PDB file of C-alpha atoms in Angstrom:
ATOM      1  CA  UNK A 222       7.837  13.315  15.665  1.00 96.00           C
ATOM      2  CA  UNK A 223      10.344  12.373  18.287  1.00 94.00           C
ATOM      3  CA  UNK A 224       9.165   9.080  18.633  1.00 96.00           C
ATOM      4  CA  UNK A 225       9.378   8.603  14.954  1.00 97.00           C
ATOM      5  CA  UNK A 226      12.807   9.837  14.733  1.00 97.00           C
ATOM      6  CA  UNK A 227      13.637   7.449  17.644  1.00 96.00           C
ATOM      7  CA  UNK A 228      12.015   4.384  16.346  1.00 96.00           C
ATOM      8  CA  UNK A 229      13.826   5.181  12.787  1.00 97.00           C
ATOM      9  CA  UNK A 230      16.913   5.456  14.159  1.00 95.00           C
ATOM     10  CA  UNK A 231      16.362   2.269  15.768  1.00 95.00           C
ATOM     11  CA  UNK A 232      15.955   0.820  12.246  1.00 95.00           C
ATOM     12  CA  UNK A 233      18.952   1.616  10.724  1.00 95.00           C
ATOM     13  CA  UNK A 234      20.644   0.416  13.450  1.00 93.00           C
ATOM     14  CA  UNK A 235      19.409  -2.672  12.501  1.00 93.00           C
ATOM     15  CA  UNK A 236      20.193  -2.432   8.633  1.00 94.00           C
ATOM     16  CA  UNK A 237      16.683  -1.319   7.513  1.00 95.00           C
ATOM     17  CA  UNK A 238      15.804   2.127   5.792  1.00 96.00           C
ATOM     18  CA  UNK A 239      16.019   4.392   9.096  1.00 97.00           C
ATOM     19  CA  UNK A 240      11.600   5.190   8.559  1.00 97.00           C
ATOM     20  CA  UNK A 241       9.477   5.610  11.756  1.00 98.00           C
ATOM     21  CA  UNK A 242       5.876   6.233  12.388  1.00 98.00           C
ATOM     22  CA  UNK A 243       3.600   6.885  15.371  1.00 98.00           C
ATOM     23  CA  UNK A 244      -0.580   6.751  14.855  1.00 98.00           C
ATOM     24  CA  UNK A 245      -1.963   9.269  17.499  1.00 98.00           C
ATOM     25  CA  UNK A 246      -5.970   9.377  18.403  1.00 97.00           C
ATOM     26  CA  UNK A 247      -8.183  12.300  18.302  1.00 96.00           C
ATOM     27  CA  UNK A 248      -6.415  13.029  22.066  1.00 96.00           C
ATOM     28  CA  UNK A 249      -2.855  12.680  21.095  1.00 96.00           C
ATOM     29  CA  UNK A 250      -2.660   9.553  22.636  1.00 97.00           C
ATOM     30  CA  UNK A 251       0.021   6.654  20.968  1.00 97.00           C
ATOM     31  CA  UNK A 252      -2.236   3.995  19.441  1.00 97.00           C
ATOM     32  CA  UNK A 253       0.982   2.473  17.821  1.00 98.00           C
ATOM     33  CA  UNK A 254       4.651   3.131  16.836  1.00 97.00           C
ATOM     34  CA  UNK A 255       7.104   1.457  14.302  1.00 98.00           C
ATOM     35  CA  UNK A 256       9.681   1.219  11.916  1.00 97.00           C
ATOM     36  CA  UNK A 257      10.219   0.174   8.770  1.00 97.00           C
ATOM     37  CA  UNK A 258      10.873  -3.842   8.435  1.00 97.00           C
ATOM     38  CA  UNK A 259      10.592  -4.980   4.656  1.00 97.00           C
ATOM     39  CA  UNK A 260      13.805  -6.626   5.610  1.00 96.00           C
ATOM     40  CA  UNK A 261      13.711  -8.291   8.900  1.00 95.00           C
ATOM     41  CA  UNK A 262      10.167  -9.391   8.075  1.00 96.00           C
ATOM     42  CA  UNK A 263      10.906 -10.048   3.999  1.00 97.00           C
ATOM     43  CA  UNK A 264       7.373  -7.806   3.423  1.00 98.00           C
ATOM     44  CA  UNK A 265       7.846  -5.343   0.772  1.00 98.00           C
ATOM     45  CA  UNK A 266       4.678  -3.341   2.109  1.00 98.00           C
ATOM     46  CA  UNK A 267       5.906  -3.170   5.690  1.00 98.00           C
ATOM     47  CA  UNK A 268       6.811   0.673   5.599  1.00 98.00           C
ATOM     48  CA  UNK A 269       6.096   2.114   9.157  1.00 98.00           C
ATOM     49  CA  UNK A 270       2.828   3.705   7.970  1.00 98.00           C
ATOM     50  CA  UNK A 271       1.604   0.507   6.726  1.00 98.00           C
ATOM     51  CA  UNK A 272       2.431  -0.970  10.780  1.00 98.00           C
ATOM     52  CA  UNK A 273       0.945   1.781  12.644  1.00 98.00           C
ATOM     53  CA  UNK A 274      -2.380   1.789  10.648  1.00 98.00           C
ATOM     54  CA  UNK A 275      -2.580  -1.987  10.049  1.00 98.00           C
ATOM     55  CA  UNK A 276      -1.546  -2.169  14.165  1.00 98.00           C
ATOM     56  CA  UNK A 277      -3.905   0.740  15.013  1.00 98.00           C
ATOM     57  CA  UNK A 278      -6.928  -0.631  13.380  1.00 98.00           C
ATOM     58  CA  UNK A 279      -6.354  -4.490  14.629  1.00 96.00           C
ATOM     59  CA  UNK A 280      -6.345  -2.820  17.666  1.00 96.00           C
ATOM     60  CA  UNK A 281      -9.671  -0.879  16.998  1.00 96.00           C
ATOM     61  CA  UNK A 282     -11.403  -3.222  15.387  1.00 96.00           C
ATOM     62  CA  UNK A 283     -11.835  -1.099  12.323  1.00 97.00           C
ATOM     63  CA  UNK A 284     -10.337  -0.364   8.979  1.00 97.00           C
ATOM     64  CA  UNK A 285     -10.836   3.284   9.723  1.00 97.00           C
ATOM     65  CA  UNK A 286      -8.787   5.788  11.510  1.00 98.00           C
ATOM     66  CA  UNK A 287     -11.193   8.421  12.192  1.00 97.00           C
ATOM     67  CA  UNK A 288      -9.666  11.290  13.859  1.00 97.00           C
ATOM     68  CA  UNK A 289      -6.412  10.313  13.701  1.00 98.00           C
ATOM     69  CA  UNK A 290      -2.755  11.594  12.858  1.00 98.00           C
ATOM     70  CA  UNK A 291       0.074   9.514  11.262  1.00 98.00           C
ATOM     71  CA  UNK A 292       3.431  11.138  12.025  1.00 98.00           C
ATOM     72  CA  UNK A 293       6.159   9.572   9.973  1.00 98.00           C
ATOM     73  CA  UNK A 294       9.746  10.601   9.225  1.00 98.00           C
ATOM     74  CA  UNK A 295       9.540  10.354   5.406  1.00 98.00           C
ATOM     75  CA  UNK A 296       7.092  11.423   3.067  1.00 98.00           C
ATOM     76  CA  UNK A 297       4.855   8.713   2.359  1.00 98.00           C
ATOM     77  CA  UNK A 298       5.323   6.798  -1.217  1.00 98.00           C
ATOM     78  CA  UNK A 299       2.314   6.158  -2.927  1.00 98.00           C
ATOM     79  CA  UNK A 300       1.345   2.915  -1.465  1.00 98.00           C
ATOM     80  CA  UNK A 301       1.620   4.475   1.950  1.00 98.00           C
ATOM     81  CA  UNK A 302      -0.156   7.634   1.337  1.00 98.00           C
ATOM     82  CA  UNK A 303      -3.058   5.764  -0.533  1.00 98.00           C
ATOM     83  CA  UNK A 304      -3.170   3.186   2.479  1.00 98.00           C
ATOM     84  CA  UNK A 305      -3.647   6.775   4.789  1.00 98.00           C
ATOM     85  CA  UNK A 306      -6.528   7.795   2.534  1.00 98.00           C
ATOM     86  CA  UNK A 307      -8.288   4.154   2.731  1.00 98.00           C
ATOM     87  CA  UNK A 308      -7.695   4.498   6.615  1.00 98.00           C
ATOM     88  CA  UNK A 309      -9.614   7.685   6.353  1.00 98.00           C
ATOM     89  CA  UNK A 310      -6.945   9.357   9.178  1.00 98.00           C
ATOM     90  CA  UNK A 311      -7.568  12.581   9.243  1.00 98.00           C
ATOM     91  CA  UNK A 312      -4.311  14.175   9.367  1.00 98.00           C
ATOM     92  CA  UNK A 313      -0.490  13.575   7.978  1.00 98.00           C
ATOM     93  CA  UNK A 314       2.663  15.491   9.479  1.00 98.00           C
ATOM     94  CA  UNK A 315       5.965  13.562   7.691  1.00 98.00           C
ATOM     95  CA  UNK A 316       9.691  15.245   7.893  1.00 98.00           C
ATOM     96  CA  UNK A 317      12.121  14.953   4.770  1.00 98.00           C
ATOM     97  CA  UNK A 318      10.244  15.533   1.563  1.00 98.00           C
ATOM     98  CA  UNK A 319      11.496  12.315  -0.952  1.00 97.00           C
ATOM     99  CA  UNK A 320      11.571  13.502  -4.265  1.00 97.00           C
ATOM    100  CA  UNK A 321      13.207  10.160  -5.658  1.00 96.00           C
ATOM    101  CA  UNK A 322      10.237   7.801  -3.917  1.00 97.00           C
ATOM    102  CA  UNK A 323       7.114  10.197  -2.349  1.00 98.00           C
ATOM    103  CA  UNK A 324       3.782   9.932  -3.915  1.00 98.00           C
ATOM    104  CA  UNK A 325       2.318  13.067  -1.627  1.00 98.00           C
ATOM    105  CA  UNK A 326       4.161  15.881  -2.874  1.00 98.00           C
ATOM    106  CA  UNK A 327       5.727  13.993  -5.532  1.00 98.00           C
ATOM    107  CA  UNK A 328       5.504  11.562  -8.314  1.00 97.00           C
ATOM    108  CA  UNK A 329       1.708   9.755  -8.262  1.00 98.00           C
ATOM    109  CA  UNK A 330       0.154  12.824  -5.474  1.00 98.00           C
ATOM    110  CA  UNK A 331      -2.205  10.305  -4.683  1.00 98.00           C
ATOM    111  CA  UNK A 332      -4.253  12.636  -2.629  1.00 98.00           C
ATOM    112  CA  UNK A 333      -4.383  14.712  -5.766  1.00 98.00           C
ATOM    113  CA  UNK A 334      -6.297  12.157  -7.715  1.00 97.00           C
ATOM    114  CA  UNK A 335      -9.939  12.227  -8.228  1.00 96.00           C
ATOM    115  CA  UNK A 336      -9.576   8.294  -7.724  1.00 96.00           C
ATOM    116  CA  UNK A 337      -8.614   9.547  -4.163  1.00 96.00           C
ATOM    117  CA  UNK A 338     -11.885   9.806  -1.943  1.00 95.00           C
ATOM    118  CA  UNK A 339     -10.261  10.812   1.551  1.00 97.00           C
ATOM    119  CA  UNK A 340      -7.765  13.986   1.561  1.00 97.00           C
ATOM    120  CA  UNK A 341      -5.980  14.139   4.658  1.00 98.00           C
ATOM    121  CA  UNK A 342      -4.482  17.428   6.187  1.00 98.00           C
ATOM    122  CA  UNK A 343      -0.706  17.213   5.030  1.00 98.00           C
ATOM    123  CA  UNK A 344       1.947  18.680   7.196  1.00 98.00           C
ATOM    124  CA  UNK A 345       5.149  18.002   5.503  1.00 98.00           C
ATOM    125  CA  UNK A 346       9.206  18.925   6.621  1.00 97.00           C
ATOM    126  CA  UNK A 347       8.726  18.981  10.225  1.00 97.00           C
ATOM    127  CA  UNK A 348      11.611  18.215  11.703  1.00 96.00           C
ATOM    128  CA  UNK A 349      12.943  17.834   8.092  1.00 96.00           C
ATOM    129  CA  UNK A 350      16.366  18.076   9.025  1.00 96.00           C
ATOM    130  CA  UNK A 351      17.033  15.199  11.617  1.00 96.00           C
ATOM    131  CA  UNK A 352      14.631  13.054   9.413  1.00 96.00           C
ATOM    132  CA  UNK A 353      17.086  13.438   6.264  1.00 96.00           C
ATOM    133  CA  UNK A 354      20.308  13.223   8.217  1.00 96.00           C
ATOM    134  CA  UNK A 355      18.997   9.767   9.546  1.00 95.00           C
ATOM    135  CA  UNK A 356      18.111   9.039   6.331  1.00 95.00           C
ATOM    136  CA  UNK A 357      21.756  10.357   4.583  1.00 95.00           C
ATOM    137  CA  UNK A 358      24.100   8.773   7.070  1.00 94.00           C
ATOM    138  CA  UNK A 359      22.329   5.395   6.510  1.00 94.00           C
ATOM    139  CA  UNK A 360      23.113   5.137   2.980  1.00 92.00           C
ATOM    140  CA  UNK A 361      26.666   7.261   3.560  1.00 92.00           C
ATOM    141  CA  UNK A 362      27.603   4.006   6.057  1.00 89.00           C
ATOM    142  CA  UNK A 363      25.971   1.578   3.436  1.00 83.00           C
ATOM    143  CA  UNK A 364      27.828   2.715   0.350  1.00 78.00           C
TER     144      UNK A 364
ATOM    145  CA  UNK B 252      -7.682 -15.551 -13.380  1.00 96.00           C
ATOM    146  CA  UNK B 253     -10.429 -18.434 -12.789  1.00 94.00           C
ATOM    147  CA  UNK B 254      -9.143 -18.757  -9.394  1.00 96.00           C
ATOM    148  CA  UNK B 255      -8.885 -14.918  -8.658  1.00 97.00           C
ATOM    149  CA  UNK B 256     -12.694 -15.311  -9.552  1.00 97.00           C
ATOM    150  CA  UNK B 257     -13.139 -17.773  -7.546  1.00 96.00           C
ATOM    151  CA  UNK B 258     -11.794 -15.964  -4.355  1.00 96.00           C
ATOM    152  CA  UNK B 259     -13.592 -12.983  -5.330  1.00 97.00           C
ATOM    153  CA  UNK B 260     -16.627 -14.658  -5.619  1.00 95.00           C
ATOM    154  CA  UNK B 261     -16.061 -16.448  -2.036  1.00 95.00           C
ATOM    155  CA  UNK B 262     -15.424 -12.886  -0.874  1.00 95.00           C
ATOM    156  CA  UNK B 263     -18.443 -10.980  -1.704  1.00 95.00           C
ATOM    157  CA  UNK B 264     -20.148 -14.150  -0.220  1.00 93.00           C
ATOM    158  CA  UNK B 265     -18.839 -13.063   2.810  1.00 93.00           C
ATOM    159  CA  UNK B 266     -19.547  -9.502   2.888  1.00 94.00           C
ATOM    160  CA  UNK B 267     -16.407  -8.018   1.405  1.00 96.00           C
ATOM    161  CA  UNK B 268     -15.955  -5.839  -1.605  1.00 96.00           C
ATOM    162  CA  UNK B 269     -15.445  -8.957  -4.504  1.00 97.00           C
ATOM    163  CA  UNK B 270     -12.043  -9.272  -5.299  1.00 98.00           C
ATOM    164  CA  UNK B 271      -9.510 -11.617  -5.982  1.00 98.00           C
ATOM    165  CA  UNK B 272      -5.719 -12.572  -6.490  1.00 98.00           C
ATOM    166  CA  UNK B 273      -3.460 -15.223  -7.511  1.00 98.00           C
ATOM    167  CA  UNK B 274       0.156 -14.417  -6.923  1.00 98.00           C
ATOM    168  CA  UNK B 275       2.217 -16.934  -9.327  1.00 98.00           C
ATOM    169  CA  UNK B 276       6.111 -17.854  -9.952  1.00 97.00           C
ATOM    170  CA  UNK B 277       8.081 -17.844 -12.930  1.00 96.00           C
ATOM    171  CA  UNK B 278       6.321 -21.451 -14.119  1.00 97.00           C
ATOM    172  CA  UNK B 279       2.896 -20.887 -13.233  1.00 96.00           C
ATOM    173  CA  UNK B 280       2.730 -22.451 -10.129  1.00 97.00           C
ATOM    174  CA  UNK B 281       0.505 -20.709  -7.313  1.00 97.00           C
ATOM    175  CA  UNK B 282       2.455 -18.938  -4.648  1.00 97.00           C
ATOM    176  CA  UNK B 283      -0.478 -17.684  -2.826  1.00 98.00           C
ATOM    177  CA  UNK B 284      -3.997 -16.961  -3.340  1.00 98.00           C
ATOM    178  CA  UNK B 285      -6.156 -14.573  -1.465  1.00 98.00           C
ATOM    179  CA  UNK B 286      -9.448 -12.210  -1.513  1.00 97.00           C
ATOM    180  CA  UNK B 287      -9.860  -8.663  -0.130  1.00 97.00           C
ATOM    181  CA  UNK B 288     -10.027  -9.276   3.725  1.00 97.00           C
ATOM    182  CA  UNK B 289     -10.443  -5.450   4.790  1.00 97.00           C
ATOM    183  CA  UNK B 290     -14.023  -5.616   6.775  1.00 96.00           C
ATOM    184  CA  UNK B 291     -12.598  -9.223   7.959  1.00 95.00           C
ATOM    185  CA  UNK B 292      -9.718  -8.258   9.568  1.00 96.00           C
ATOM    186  CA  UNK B 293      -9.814  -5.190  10.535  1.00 97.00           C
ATOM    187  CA  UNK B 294      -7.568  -3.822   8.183  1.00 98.00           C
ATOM    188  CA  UNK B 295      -7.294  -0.989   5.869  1.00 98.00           C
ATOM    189  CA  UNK B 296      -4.453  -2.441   3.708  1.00 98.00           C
ATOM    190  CA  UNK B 297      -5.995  -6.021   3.259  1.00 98.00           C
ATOM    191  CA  UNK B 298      -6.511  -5.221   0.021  1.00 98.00           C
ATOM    192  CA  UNK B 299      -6.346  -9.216  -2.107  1.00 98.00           C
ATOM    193  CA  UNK B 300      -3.067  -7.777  -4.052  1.00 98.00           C
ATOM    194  CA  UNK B 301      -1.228  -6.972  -0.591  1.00 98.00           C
ATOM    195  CA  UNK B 302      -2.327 -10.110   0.900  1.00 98.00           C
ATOM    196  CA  UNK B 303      -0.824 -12.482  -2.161  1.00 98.00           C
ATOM    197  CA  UNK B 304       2.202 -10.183  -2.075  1.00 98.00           C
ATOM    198  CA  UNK B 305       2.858 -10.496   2.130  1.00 98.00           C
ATOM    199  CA  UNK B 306       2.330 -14.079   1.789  1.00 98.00           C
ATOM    200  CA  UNK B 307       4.399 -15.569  -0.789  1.00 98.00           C
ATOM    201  CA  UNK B 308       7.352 -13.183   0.481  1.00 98.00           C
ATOM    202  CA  UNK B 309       7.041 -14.476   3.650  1.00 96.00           C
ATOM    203  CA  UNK B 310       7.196 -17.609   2.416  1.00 96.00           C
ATOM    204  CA  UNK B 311       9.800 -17.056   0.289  1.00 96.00           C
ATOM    205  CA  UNK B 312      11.840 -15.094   2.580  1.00 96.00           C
ATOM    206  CA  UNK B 313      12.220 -12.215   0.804  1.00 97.00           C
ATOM    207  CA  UNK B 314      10.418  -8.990   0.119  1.00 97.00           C
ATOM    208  CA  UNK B 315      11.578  -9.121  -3.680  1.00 97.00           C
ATOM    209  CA  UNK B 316       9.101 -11.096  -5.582  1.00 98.00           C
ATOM    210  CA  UNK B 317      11.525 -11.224  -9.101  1.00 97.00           C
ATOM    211  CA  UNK B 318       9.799 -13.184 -11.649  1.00 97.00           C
ATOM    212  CA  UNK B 319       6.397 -13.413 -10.260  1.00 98.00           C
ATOM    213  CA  UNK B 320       2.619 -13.116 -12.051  1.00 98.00           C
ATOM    214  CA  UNK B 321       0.591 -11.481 -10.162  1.00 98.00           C
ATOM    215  CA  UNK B 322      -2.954 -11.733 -11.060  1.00 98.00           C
ATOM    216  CA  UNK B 323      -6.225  -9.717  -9.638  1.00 98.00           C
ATOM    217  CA  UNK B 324     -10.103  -9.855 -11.067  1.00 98.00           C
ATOM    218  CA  UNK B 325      -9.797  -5.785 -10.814  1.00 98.00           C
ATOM    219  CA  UNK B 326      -7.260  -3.018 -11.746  1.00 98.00           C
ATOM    220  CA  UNK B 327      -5.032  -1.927  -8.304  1.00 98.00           C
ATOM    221  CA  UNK B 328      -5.602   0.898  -6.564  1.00 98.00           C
ATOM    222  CA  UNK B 329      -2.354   2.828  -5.870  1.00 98.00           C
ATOM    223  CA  UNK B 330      -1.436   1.210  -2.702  1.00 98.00           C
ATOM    224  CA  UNK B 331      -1.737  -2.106  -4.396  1.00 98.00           C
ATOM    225  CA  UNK B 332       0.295  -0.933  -7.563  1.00 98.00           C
ATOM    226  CA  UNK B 333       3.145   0.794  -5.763  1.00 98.00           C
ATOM    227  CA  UNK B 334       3.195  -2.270  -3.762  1.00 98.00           C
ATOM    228  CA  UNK B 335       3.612  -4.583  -6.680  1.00 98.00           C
ATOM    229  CA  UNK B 336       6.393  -1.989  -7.749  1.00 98.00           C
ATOM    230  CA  UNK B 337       8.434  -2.122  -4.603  1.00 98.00           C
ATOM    231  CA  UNK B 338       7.885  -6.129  -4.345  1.00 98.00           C
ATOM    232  CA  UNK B 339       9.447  -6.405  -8.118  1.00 98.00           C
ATOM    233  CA  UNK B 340       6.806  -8.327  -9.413  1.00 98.00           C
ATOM    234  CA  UNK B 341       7.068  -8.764 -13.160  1.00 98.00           C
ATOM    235  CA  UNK B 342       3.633  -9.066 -14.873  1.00 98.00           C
ATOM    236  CA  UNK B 343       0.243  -7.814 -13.976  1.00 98.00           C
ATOM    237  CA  UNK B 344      -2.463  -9.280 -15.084  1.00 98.00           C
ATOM    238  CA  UNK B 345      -5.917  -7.310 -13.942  1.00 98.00           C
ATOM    239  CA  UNK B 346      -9.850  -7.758 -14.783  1.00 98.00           C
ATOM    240  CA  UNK B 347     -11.992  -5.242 -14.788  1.00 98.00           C
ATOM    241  CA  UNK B 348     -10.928  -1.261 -15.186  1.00 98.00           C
ATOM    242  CA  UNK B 349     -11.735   0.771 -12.520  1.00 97.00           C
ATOM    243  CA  UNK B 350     -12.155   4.701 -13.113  1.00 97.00           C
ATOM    244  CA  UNK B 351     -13.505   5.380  -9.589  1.00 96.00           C
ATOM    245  CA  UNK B 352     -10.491   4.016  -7.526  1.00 97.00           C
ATOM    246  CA  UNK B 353      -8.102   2.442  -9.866  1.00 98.00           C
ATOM    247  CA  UNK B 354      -4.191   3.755  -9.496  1.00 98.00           C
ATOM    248  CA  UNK B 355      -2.378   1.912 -12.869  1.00 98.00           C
ATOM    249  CA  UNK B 356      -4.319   3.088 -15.658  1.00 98.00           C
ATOM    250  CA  UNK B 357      -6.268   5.871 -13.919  1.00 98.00           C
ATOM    251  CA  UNK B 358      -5.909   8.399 -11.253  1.00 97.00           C
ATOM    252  CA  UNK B 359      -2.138   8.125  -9.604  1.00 98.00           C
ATOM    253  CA  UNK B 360      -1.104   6.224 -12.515  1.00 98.00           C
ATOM    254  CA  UNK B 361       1.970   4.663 -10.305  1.00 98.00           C
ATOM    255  CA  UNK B 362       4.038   2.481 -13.046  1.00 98.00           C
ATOM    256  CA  UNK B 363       4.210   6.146 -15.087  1.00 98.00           C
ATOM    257  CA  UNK B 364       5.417   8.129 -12.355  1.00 97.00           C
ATOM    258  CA  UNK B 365       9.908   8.766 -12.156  1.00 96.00           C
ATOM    259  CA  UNK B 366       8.682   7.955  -8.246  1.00 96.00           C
ATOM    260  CA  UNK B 367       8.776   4.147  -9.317  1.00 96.00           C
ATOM    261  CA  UNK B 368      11.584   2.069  -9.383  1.00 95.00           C
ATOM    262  CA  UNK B 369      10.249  -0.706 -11.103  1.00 97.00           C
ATOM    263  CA  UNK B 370       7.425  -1.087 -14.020  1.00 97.00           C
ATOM    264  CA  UNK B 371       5.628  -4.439 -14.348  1.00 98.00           C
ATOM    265  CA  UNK B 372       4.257  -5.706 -18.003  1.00 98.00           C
ATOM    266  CA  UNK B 373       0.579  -4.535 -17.500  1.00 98.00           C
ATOM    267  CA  UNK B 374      -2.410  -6.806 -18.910  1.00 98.00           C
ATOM    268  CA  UNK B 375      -5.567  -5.081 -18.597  1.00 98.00           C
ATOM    269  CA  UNK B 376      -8.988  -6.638 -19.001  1.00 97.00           C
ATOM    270  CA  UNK B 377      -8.539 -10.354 -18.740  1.00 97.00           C
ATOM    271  CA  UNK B 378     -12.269 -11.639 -17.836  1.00 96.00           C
ATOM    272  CA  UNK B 379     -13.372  -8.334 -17.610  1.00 96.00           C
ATOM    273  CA  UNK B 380     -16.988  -8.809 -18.272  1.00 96.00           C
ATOM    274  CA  UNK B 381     -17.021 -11.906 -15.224  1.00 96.00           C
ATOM    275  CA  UNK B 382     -14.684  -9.802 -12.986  1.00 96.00           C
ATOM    276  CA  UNK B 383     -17.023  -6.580 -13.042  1.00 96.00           C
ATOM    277  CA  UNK B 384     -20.360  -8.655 -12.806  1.00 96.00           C
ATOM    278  CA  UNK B 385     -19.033 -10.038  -9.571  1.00 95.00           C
ATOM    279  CA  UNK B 386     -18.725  -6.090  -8.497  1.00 95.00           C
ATOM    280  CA  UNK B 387     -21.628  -4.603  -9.664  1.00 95.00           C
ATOM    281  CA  UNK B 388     -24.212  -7.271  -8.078  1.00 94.00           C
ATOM    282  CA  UNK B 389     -22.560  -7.340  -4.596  1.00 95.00           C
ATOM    283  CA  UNK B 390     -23.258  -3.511  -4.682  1.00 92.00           C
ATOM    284  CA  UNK B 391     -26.885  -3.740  -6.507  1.00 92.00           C
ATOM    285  CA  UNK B 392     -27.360  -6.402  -3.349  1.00 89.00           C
ATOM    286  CA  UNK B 393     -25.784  -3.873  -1.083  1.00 83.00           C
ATOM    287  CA  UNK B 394     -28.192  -0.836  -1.731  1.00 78.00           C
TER     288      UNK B 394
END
């Protein structure tokens, strides 16, 4: 989670929505880290989740993340946390719950859904503080 | 649609789950045109709907598709529709339902959800009968 933390506060730096992820194997090993760039990249899907697994599996070769753990700052909205269950990773840890955007805990619960067919472990508001102060002093500065 | 077909068609061809899109602008014209690419490319998010969406926004510049059609032989999973959401495309225009996996009129249900920011005009089975034919002989092939 400190990696994501870093690599989202990286982000706002840069004028994006402070987000970061990290994709760790099986071993805990890094298989990829980023932050969100819908702006610098004009991609409305490039959340940090959507990086790390699209990064992860290029680097695989596969579409799916068996065995592994996205850590990301934010809970995941639902394009995110349905992209998690196509990736078949086996485990989520996020920090600030979203109530206004998530689609885990909130709004669409995509891995609620019988439509779902891959249920990750969910570990949500770890290090749920830092994550939402990133997140709060962004827009603070921006408004 | 006829074109979404087409790339679907192409698609299954090639070993990939059938499906198509056609991402157009406020007159009609095509902005991009792509099929589901997952297998291909390594990639869990390659969905045909993400692939229209990351290309005409690159190629626009921005990730805020305002005014855009975007048009796919089979309804979006929730990914795909939360992605449409975020990239502000106007209409949707979709082929065949789909119960199993589908996230706009089944399972997450995304557009209904206080978690989303922005709600597309939905048209639902446009070709439907052509669209789900494509489907259900690449899997009869497949078994």
């Amino acid at each position: 989670m400190e990696a994501a933390l870093a690599a989202a506060d990286a982000a706002g730096q840069a004028g994006e929505v402070p987000v970061g992820a990290v994709l760790l194997d099986a071993d805990g090993q890094v298989l990829a880290r980023a932050a969100n760039r819908v702006e610098t990249d004009s991609d409305p899907t490039a959340h940090a989740e959507m990086l790390v697994l699209r990064a992860a599996a290029t680097a695989l070769r596969t579409p799916r993340l068996v065995g592994c753990t996205l850590v990301v700052t934010l809970e995941p909205c639902a394009m995110c946390a349905q992209a998690i269950a196509l990736a078949r990773v086996d485990r989520l840890i996020f920090g600030a719950y979203d109530p206004k955007g998530g689609g885990v805990e909130h709004g669409a619960r995509v891995f609620e859904r019988t439509t779902c067919h891959h249920r990750p472990e969910v570990v949500g508001g770890v290090r749920e503080t830092a994550a939402a102060a990133l997140l709060r002093s962004f827009f603070r500065a921006r408004r």
